JSON list of C-alpha atoms in Angstrom, two decimals:
[
{"chain": "I", "resi": 118, "resn": "UNK", "atom": "CA", "xyz": [0.00, 0.00, 0.00]},
{"chain": "I", "resi": 119, "resn": "UNK", "atom": "CA", "xyz": [2.72, 2.47, 1.02]},
{"chain": "I", "resi": 120, "resn": "UNK", "atom": "CA", "xyz": [4.79, 1.65, -2.09]},
{"chain": "I", "resi": 121, "resn": "UNK", "atom": "CA", "xyz": [1.85, 2.38, -4.39]},
{"chain": "I", "resi": 122, "resn": "UNK", "atom": "CA", "xyz": [1.21, 5.72, -2.63]},
{"chain": "I", "resi": 123, "resn": "UNK", "atom": "CA", "xyz": [4.88, 6.71, -2.93]},
{"chain": "I", "resi": 124, "resn": "UNK", "atom": "CA", "xyz": [4.83, 5.74, -6.61]},
{"chain": "I", "resi": 125, "resn": "UNK", "atom": "CA", "xyz": [1.70, 7.83, -7.13]},
{"chain": "I", "resi": 126, "resn": "UNK", "atom": "CA", "xyz": [3.39, 10.78, -5.39]},
{"chain": "I", "resi": 127, "resn": "UNK", "atom": "CA", "xyz": [6.42, 10.36, -7.65]},
{"chain": "I", "resi": 128, "resn": "UNK", "atom": "CA", "xyz": [4.35, 10.27, -10.86]},
{"chain": "I", "resi": 129, "resn": "UNK", "atom": "CA", "xyz": [2.29, 13.27, -9.74]},
{"chain": "I", "resi": 130, "resn": "UNK", "atom": "CA", "xyz": [5.41, 15.27, -8.81]},
{"chain": "I", "resi": 131, "resn": "UNK", "atom": "CA", "xyz": [7.21, 14.36, -12.03]},
{"chain": "I", "resi": 132, "resn": "UNK", "atom": "CA", "xyz": [4.23, 15.33, -14.20]},
{"chain": "I", "resi": 133, "resn": "UNK", "atom": "CA", "xyz": [4.08, 18.75, -12.56]},
{"chain": "I", "resi": 134, "resn": "UNK", "atom": "CA", "xyz": [7.82, 19.41, -12.46]},
{"chain": "I", "resi": 135, "resn": "UNK", "atom": "CA", "xyz": [9.06, 18.17, -15.85]},
{"chain": "I", "resi": 136, "resn": "UNK", "atom": "CA", "xyz": [6.46, 19.99, -17.95]},
{"chain": "I", "resi": 137, "resn": "UNK", "atom": "CA", "xyz": [7.44, 23.29, -19.61]},
{"chain": "I", "resi": 138, "resn": "UNK", "atom": "CA", "xyz": [7.13, 26.22, -17.25]},
{"chain": "I", "resi": 139, "resn": "UNK", "atom": "CA", "xyz": [8.88, 29.45, -16.31]},
{"chain": "I", "resi": 140, "resn": "UNK", "atom": "CA", "xyz": [11.46, 27.92, -13.97]},
{"chain": "I", "resi": 141, "resn": "UNK", "atom": "CA", "xyz": [12.39, 25.26, -16.54]},
{"chain": "I", "resi": 142, "resn": "UNK", "atom": "CA", "xyz": [12.66, 27.81, -19.35]},
{"chain": "I", "resi": 143, "resn": "UNK", "atom": "CA", "xyz": [14.99, 29.96, -17.24]},
{"chain": "I", "resi": 144, "resn": "UNK", "atom": "CA", "xyz": [17.08, 26.86, -16.50]},
{"chain": "I", "resi": 145, "resn": "UNK", "atom": "CA", "xyz": [17.36, 26.01, -20.21]},
{"chain": "I", "resi": 146, "resn": "UNK", "atom": "CA", "xyz": [18.42, 29.55, -21.08]},
{"chain": "I", "resi": 147, "resn": "UNK", "atom": "CA", "xyz": [20.95, 29.63, -18.26]},
{"chain": "I", "resi": 148, "resn": "UNK", "atom": "CA", "xyz": [22.32, 26.20, -19.16]},
{"chain": "I", "resi": 149, "resn": "UNK", "atom": "CA", "xyz": [22.79, 27.30, -22.77]},
{"chain": "I", "resi": 150, "resn": "UNK", "atom": "CA", "xyz": [24.44, 30.60, -21.84]},
{"chain": "I", "resi": 151, "resn": "UNK", "atom": "CA", "xyz": [26.51, 29.66, -18.78]},
{"chain": "I", "resi": 152, "resn": "UNK", "atom": "CA", "xyz": [26.68, 25.87, -18.62]},
{"chain": "I", "resi": 153, "resn": "UNK", "atom": "CA", "xyz": [25.23, 23.34, -16.20]},
{"chain": "I", "resi": 154, "resn": "UNK", "atom": "CA", "xyz": [27.52, 24.03, -13.23]},
{"chain": "I", "resi": 155, "resn": "UNK", "atom": "CA", "xyz": [26.77, 27.73, -13.14]},
{"chain": "I", "resi": 156, "resn": "UNK", "atom": "CA", "xyz": [23.04, 26.98, -13.40]},
{"chain": "I", "resi": 157, "resn": "UNK", "atom": "CA", "xyz": [23.11, 24.79, -10.27]},
{"chain": "I", "resi": 158, "resn": "UNK", "atom": "CA", "xyz": [22.30, 27.71, -7.90]},
{"chain": "I", "resi": 159, "resn": "UNK", "atom": "CA", "xyz": [19.08, 28.39, -9.87]},
{"chain": "I", "resi": 160, "resn": "UNK", "atom": "CA", "xyz": [18.20, 24.67, -9.84]},
{"chain": "I", "resi": 161, "resn": "UNK", "atom": "CA", "xyz": [18.88, 24.40, -6.11]},
{"chain": "I", "resi": 162, "resn": "UNK", "atom": "CA", "xyz": [17.02, 27.59, -5.22]},
{"chain": "I", "resi": 163, "resn": "UNK", "atom": "CA", "xyz": [13.94, 26.62, -7.22]},
{"chain": "I", "resi": 164, "resn": "UNK", "atom": "CA", "xyz": [13.94, 23.11, -5.71]},
{"chain": "I", "resi": 165, "resn": "UNK", "atom": "CA", "xyz": [14.23, 24.45, -2.15]},
{"chain": "I", "resi": 166, "resn": "UNK", "atom": "CA", "xyz": [11.42, 26.92, -2.79]},
{"chain": "I", "resi": 167, "resn": "UNK", "atom": "CA", "xyz": [9.16, 24.22, -4.20]},
{"chain": "I", "resi": 168, "resn": "UNK", "atom": "CA", "xyz": [9.80, 21.95, -1.22]},
{"chain": "I", "resi": 169, "resn": "UNK", "atom": "CA", "xyz": [8.81, 24.83, 1.07]},
{"chain": "I", "resi": 170, "resn": "UNK", "atom": "CA", "xyz": [5.67, 25.43, -1.02]},
{"chain": "I", "resi": 171, "resn": "UNK", "atom": "CA", "xyz": [4.70, 21.76, -0.67]},
{"chain": "I", "resi": 172, "resn": "UNK", "atom": "CA", "xyz": [5.32, 21.88, 3.08]},
{"chain": "I", "resi": 173, "resn": "UNK", "atom": "CA", "xyz": [3.23, 25.04, 3.50]},
{"chain": "I", "resi": 174, "resn": "UNK", "atom": "CA", "xyz": [0.48, 23.62, 1.31]},
{"chain": "I", "resi": 175, "resn": "UNK", "atom": "CA", "xyz": [0.28, 20.49, 3.42]},
{"chain": "I", "resi": 176, "resn": "UNK", "atom": "CA", "xyz": [0.38, 22.47, 6.65]},
{"chain": "I", "resi": 177, "resn": "UNK", "atom": "CA", "xyz": [-2.97, 24.17, 6.25]},
{"chain": "I", "resi": 178, "resn": "UNK", "atom": "CA", "xyz": [-2.34, 26.82, 3.62]},
{"chain": "I", "resi": 179, "resn": "UNK", "atom": "CA", "xyz": [-5.47, 25.76, 1.74]},
{"chain": "I", "resi": 180, "resn": "UNK", "atom": "CA", "xyz": [-7.59, 26.78, 4.74]},
{"chain": "I", "resi": 181, "resn": "UNK", "atom": "CA", "xyz": [-5.86, 30.17, 4.86]},
{"chain": "I", "resi": 182, "resn": "UNK", "atom": "CA", "xyz": [-6.43, 30.73, 1.13]},
{"chain": "I", "resi": 183, "resn": "UNK", "atom": "CA", "xyz": [-10.13, 29.99, 1.59]},
{"chain": "I", "resi": 184, "resn": "UNK", "atom": "CA", "xyz": [-10.34, 32.70, 4.26]},
{"chain": "I", "resi": 185, "resn": "UNK", "atom": "CA", "xyz": [-8.13, 35.19, 2.35]},
{"chain": "I", "resi": 186, "resn": "UNK", "atom": "CA", "xyz": [-8.51, 34.41, -1.37]},
{"chain": "I", "resi": 187, "resn": "UNK", "atom": "CA", "xyz": [-6.86, 37.73, -2.25]},
{"chain": "I", "resi": 188, "resn": "UNK", "atom": "CA", "xyz": [-3.47, 36.26, -1.30]},
{"chain": "I", "resi": 189, "resn": "UNK", "atom": "CA", "xyz": [-3.47, 34.06, -4.39]},
{"chain": "I", "resi": 190, "resn": "UNK", "atom": "CA", "xyz": [-4.49, 36.96, -6.65]},
{"chain": "I", "resi": 191, "resn": "UNK", "atom": "CA", "xyz": [-1.59, 39.01, -5.26]},
{"chain": "I", "resi": 192, "resn": "UNK", "atom": "CA", "xyz": [0.74, 36.08, -5.94]},
{"chain": "I", "resi": 193, "resn": "UNK", "atom": "CA", "xyz": [-0.50, 35.95, -9.54]},
{"chain": "I", "resi": 194, "resn": "UNK", "atom": "CA", "xyz": [0.29, 39.61, -10.20]},
{"chain": "I", "resi": 195, "resn": "UNK", "atom": "CA", "xyz": [3.67, 39.52, -8.43]},
{"chain": "I", "resi": 196, "resn": "UNK", "atom": "CA", "xyz": [4.57, 36.34, -10.31]},
{"chain": "I", "resi": 197, "resn": "UNK", "atom": "CA", "xyz": [3.51, 37.82, -13.65]},
{"chain": "I", "resi": 198, "resn": "UNK", "atom": "CA", "xyz": [5.58, 40.94, -13.05]},
{"chain": "I", "resi": 199, "resn": "UNK", "atom": "CA", "xyz": [8.69, 39.02, -12.04]},
{"chain": "I", "resi": 200, "resn": "UNK", "atom": "CA", "xyz": [8.41, 36.58, -14.97]},
{"chain": "I", "resi": 201, "resn": "UNK", "atom": "CA", "xyz": [8.00, 39.43, -17.47]},
{"chain": "I", "resi": 202, "resn": "UNK", "atom": "CA", "xyz": [11.12, 41.05, -16.00]},
{"chain": "I", "resi": 203, "resn": "UNK", "atom": "CA", "xyz": [13.04, 37.76, -16.35]},
{"chain": "I", "resi": 204, "resn": "UNK", "atom": "CA", "xyz": [11.69, 37.34, -19.90]},
{"chain": "I", "resi": 205, "resn": "UNK", "atom": "CA", "xyz": [12.97, 40.80, -20.82]},
{"chain": "I", "resi": 206, "resn": "UNK", "atom": "CA", "xyz": [16.39, 40.03, -19.30]},
{"chain": "I", "resi": 207, "resn": "UNK", "atom": "CA", "xyz": [16.53, 36.73, -21.19]},
{"chain": "I", "resi": 208, "resn": "UNK", "atom": "CA", "xyz": [15.42, 38.17, -24.54]},
{"chain": "I", "resi": 209, "resn": "UNK", "atom": "CA", "xyz": [17.85, 41.10, -24.36]},
{"chain": "I", "resi": 210, "resn": "UNK", "atom": "CA", "xyz": [20.80, 39.17, -22.93]},
{"chain": "I", "resi": 211, "resn": "UNK", "atom": "CA", "xyz": [24.10, 40.00, -24.61]},
{"chain": "I", "resi": 212, "resn": "UNK", "atom": "CA", "xyz": [25.74, 37.30, -26.64]},
{"chain": "I", "resi": 213, "resn": "UNK", "atom": "CA", "xyz": [28.75, 35.66, -25.02]},
{"chain": "I", "resi": 214, "resn": "UNK", "atom": "CA", "xyz": [31.09, 37.50, -27.39]},
{"chain": "I", "resi": 215, "resn": "UNK", "atom": "CA", "xyz": [29.47, 40.88, -26.66]},
{"chain": "I", "resi": 216, "resn": "UNK", "atom": "CA", "xyz": [29.22, 40.27, -22.92]},
{"chain": "I", "resi": 217, "resn": "UNK", "atom": "CA", "xyz": [32.89, 39.34, -22.56]},
{"chain": "I", "resi": 218, "resn": "UNK", "atom": "CA", "xyz": [33.79, 39.81, -18.90]},
{"chain": "I", "resi": 219, "resn": "UNK", "atom": "CA", "xyz": [30.93, 42.18, -18.16]},
{"chain": "I", "resi": 220, "resn": "UNK", "atom": "CA", "xyz": [28.30, 41.56, -15.54]},
{"chain": "I", "resi": 221, "resn": "UNK", "atom": "CA", "xyz": [26.46, 38.86, -17.48]},
{"chain": "I", "resi": 222, "resn": "UNK", "atom": "CA", "xyz": [25.83, 36.01, -15.04]},
{"chain": "I", "resi": 223, "resn": "UNK", "atom": "CA", "xyz": [23.70, 32.95, -14.41]},
{"chain": "I", "resi": 224, "resn": "UNK", "atom": "CA", "xyz": [20.65, 33.27, -12.13]},
{"chain": "I", "resi": 225, "resn": "UNK", "atom": "CA", "xyz": [21.55, 33.08, -8.45]},
{"chain": "I", "resi": 226, "resn": "UNK", "atom": "CA", "xyz": [20.06, 30.80, -5.79]},
{"chain": "I", "resi": 227, "resn": "UNK", "atom": "CA", "xyz": [17.78, 33.56, -4.49]},
{"chain": "I", "resi": 228, "resn": "UNK", "atom": "CA", "xyz": [16.50, 34.29, -7.99]},
{"chain": "I", "resi": 229, "resn": "UNK", "atom": "CA", "xyz": [15.71, 30.61, -8.46]},
{"chain": "I", "resi": 230, "resn": "UNK", "atom": "CA", "xyz": [13.79, 30.65, -5.17]},
{"chain": "I", "resi": 231, "resn": "UNK", "atom": "CA", "xyz": [11.96, 33.82, -6.20]},
{"chain": "I", "resi": 232, "resn": "UNK", "atom": "CA", "xyz": [11.06, 32.49, -9.65]},
{"chain": "I", "resi": 233, "resn": "UNK", "atom": "CA", "xyz": [9.58, 29.36, -8.08]},
{"chain": "I", "resi": 234, "resn": "UNK", "atom": "CA", "xyz": [8.02, 31.09, -5.09]},
{"chain": "I", "resi": 235, "resn": "UNK", "atom": "CA", "xyz": [6.17, 33.54, -7.35]},
{"chain": "I", "resi": 236, "resn": "UNK", "atom": "CA", "xyz": [5.13, 30.81, -9.78]},
{"chain": "I", "resi": 237, "resn": "UNK", "atom": "CA", "xyz": [1.37, 30.23, -9.30]},
{"chain": "I", "resi": 238, "resn": "UNK", "atom": "CA", "xyz": [1.64, 26.92, -11.17]},
{"chain": "I", "resi": 239, "resn": "UNK", "atom": "CA", "xyz": [3.94, 25.61, -8.43]},
{"chain": "I", "resi": 240, "resn": "UNK", "atom": "CA", "xyz": [1.42, 26.58, -5.75]},
{"chain": "I", "resi": 241, "resn": "UNK", "atom": "CA", "xyz": [-1.50, 25.00, -7.62]},
{"chain": "I", "resi": 242, "resn": "UNK", "atom": "CA", "xyz": [0.38, 21.74, -8.20]},
{"chain": "I", "resi": 243, "resn": "UNK", "atom": "CA", "xyz": [1.52, 21.61, -4.56]},
{"chain": "I", "resi": 244, "resn": "UNK", "atom": "CA", "xyz": [-1.97, 22.37, -3.22]},
{"chain": "I", "resi": 245, "resn": "UNK", "atom": "CA", "xyz": [-3.49, 19.73, -5.50]},
{"chain": "I", "resi": 246, "resn": "UNK", "atom": "CA", "xyz": [-0.92, 17.14, -4.50]},
{"chain": "I", "resi": 247, "resn": "UNK", "atom": "CA", "xyz": [-1.32, 17.83, -0.79]},
{"chain": "I", "resi": 248, "resn": "UNK", "atom": "CA", "xyz": [-5.12, 17.65, -1.03]},
{"chain": "I", "resi": 249, "resn": "UNK", "atom": "CA", "xyz": [-4.80, 14.25, -2.74]},
{"chain": "I", "resi": 250, "resn": "UNK", "atom": "CA", "xyz": [-2.02, 12.64, -0.71]},
{"chain": "I", "resi": 251, "resn": "UNK", "atom": "CA", "xyz": [-1.96, 14.46, 2.63]},
{"chain": "I", "resi": 252, "resn": "UNK", "atom": "CA", "xyz": [-5.39, 15.88, 3.39]},
{"chain": "I", "resi": 253, "resn": "UNK", "atom": "CA", "xyz": [-7.28, 12.65, 2.74]},
{"chain": "I", "resi": 254, "resn": "UNK", "atom": "CA", "xyz": [-4.96, 10.50, 4.87]},
{"chain": "I", "resi": 255, "resn": "UNK", "atom": "CA", "xyz": [-5.06, 9.69, 8.57]},
{"chain": "I", "resi": 256, "resn": "UNK", "atom": "CA", "xyz": [-1.23, 9.65, 8.45]},
{"chain": "I", "resi": 257, "resn": "UNK", "atom": "CA", "xyz": [-1.05, 13.24, 7.23]},
{"chain": "I", "resi": 258, "resn": "UNK", "atom": "CA", "xyz": [2.29, 14.21, 8.80]},
{"chain": "I", "resi": 259, "resn": "UNK", "atom": "CA", "xyz": [4.12, 11.11, 7.52]},
{"chain": "I", "resi": 260, "resn": "UNK", "atom": "CA", "xyz": [2.66, 11.52, 4.05]},
{"chain": "I", "resi": 261, "resn": "UNK", "atom": "CA", "xyz": [3.53, 15.23, 4.01]},
{"chain": "I", "resi": 262, "resn": "UNK", "atom": "CA", "xyz": [7.14, 14.41, 4.94]},
{"chain": "I", "resi": 263, "resn": "UNK", "atom": "CA", "xyz": [7.33, 11.78, 2.18]},
{"chain": "I", "resi": 264, "resn": "UNK", "atom": "CA", "xyz": [5.70, 14.10, -0.36]},
{"chain": "I", "resi": 265, "resn": "UNK", "atom": "CA", "xyz": [8.16, 16.90, 0.52]},
{"chain": "I", "resi": 266, "resn": "UNK", "atom": "CA", "xyz": [11.18, 14.64, -0.01]},
{"chain": "I", "resi": 267, "resn": "UNK", "atom": "CA", "xyz": [9.83, 13.22, -3.28]},
{"chain": "I", "resi": 268, "resn": "UNK", "atom": "CA", "xyz": [8.92, 16.70, -4.52]},
{"chain": "I", "resi": 269, "resn": "UNK", "atom": "CA", "xyz": [12.39, 18.07, -3.70]},
{"chain": "I", "resi": 270, "resn": "UNK", "atom": "CA", "xyz": [14.20, 15.26, -5.52]},
{"chain": "I", "resi": 271, "resn": "UNK", "atom": "CA", "xyz": [11.88, 15.24, -8.53]},
{"chain": "I", "resi": 272, "resn": "UNK", "atom": "CA", "xyz": [11.94, 19.03, -8.81]},
{"chain": "I", "resi": 273, "resn": "UNK", "atom": "CA", "xyz": [15.74, 19.11, -8.74]},
{"chain": "I", "resi": 274, "resn": "UNK", "atom": "CA", "xyz": [15.97, 16.33, -11.33]},
{"chain": "I", "resi": 275, "resn": "UNK", "atom": "CA", "xyz": [13.41, 17.97, -13.63]},
{"chain": "I", "resi": 276, "resn": "UNK", "atom": "CA", "xyz": [14.94, 21.45, -13.61]},
{"chain": "I", "resi": 277, "resn": "UNK", "atom": "CA", "xyz": [18.42, 19.92, -13.97]},
{"chain": "I", "resi": 278, "resn": "UNK", "atom": "CA", "xyz": [17.19, 18.04, -17.05]},
{"chain": "I", "resi": 279, "resn": "UNK", "atom": "CA", "xyz": [16.08, 21.29, -18.68]},
{"chain": "I", "resi": 280, "resn": "UNK", "atom": "CA", "xyz": [19.42, 22.93, -17.77]},
{"chain": "I", "resi": 281, "resn": "UNK", "atom": "CA", "xyz": [21.27, 19.94, -19.27]},
{"chain": "I", "resi": 282, "resn": "UNK", "atom": "CA", "xyz": [19.31, 20.35, -22.52]},
{"chain": "I", "resi": 283, "resn": "UNK", "atom": "CA", "xyz": [20.42, 23.98, -22.61]},
{"chain": "I", "resi": 284, "resn": "UNK", "atom": "CA", "xyz": [24.01, 22.90, -22.03]},
{"chain": "I", "resi": 285, "resn": "UNK", "atom": "CA", "xyz": [23.81, 20.35, -24.87]},
{"chain": "I", "resi": 286, "resn": "UNK", "atom": "CA", "xyz": [22.90, 23.01, -27.41]},
{"chain": "I", "resi": 287, "resn": "UNK", "atom": "CA", "xyz": [25.80, 25.29, -26.41]},
{"chain": "I", "resi": 288, "resn": "UNK", "atom": "CA", "xyz": [27.80, 24.25, -29.49]},
{"chain": "I", "resi": 289, "resn": "UNK", "atom": "CA", "xyz": [24.93, 25.30, -31.75]},
{"chain": "I", "resi": 290, "resn": "UNK", "atom": "CA", "xyz": [24.90, 28.64, -29.94]},
{"chain": "I", "resi": 291, "resn": "UNK", "atom": "CA", "xyz": [28.56, 29.35, -30.67]},
{"chain": "I", "resi": 292, "resn": "UNK", "atom": "CA", "xyz": [27.23, 31.36, -33.63]},
{"chain": "I", "resi": 293, "resn": "UNK", "atom": "CA", "xyz": [26.29, 34.85, -32.39]},
{"chain": "I", "resi": 294, "resn": "UNK", "atom": "CA", "xyz": [23.16, 34.96, -34.57]},
{"chain": "I", "resi": 295, "resn": "UNK", "atom": "CA", "xyz": [21.95, 31.69, -33.09]},
{"chain": "I", "resi": 296, "resn": "UNK", "atom": "CA", "xyz": [22.53, 33.05, -29.57]},
{"chain": "I", "resi": 297, "resn": "UNK", "atom": "CA", "xyz": [20.45, 36.15, -30.27]},
{"chain": "I", "resi": 298, "resn": "UNK", "atom": "CA", "xyz": [17.64, 34.10, -31.82]},
{"chain": "I", "resi": 299, "resn": "UNK", "atom": "CA", "xyz": [17.71, 31.57, -28.96]},
{"chain": "I", "resi": 300, "resn": "UNK", "atom": "CA", "xyz": [17.61, 34.31, -26.30]},
{"chain": "I", "resi": 301, "resn": "UNK", "atom": "CA", "xyz": [14.66, 35.99, -27.97]},
{"chain": "I", "resi": 302, "resn": "UNK", "atom": "CA", "xyz": [12.73, 32.73, -28.39]},
{"chain": "I", "resi": 303, "resn": "UNK", "atom": "CA", "xyz": [13.34, 31.78, -24.74]},
{"chain": "I", "resi": 304, "resn": "UNK", "atom": "CA", "xyz": [12.30, 35.28, -23.63]},
{"chain": "I", "resi": 305, "resn": "UNK", "atom": "CA", "xyz": [9.07, 35.04, -25.64]},
{"chain": "I", "resi": 306, "resn": "UNK", "atom": "CA", "xyz": [8.34, 31.55, -24.27]},
{"chain": "I", "resi": 307, "resn": "UNK", "atom": "CA", "xyz": [8.88, 32.79, -20.73]},
{"chain": "I", "resi": 308, "resn": "UNK", "atom": "CA", "xyz": [6.63, 35.80, -21.34]},
{"chain": "I", "resi": 309, "resn": "UNK", "atom": "CA", "xyz": [4.00, 33.46, -22.80]},
{"chain": "I", "resi": 310, "resn": "UNK", "atom": "CA", "xyz": [3.90, 31.47, -19.55]},
{"chain": "I", "resi": 311, "resn": "UNK", "atom": "CA", "xyz": [2.47, 34.60, -17.91]},
{"chain": "I", "resi": 312, "resn": "UNK", "atom": "CA", "xyz": [-0.74, 34.04, -19.91]},
{"chain": "I", "resi": 313, "resn": "UNK", "atom": "CA", "xyz": [-1.22, 30.67, -18.21]},
{"chain": "I", "resi": 314, "resn": "UNK", "atom": "CA", "xyz": [-1.14, 32.34, -14.78]},
{"chain": "I", "resi": 315, "resn": "UNK", "atom": "CA", "xyz": [-4.50, 34.04, -15.36]},
{"chain": "I", "resi": 316, "resn": "UNK", "atom": "CA", "xyz": [-6.35, 31.12, -16.95]}
]
């Protein structure tokens, strides 16, 4: 019984984390521009933030949101603003040749945490998962602990996969024109994710 529940948690977490989304798009862009190692702070920050979101969701956040529904609306607008800012930064990023040794850098751990923390999709997935696996169980605390660990590992793996894809296409991006086109496409994709926030 426990094995099947853990497997269900894993599949649920993987489905939510591996699908295209703002955090994954940022990871791909960073992996392509700066490599996998320099993208690790973003991956780690986003994974830590998501684990915290799952923990808060399973600790009664749903009840708070029912009392103060405006909190989620505020999160939507803050998230949209931050993602549009990141989309602009990504689309207008200097090519590696133009950037040289200037202040071009990979996203930091805090920015990864912020991108995930202001991502309404992450909150919706976490709330849904906790209502399925934690809220309906008489072993709520144990299941919440298990769901947090699974979510952390799966989130890290999923974002790292997107960053690795970005790293793999680095050779293609050695051409400056390709870099500019890639940055603009990734910026547009990230901006497009803002539309999904308000659906």
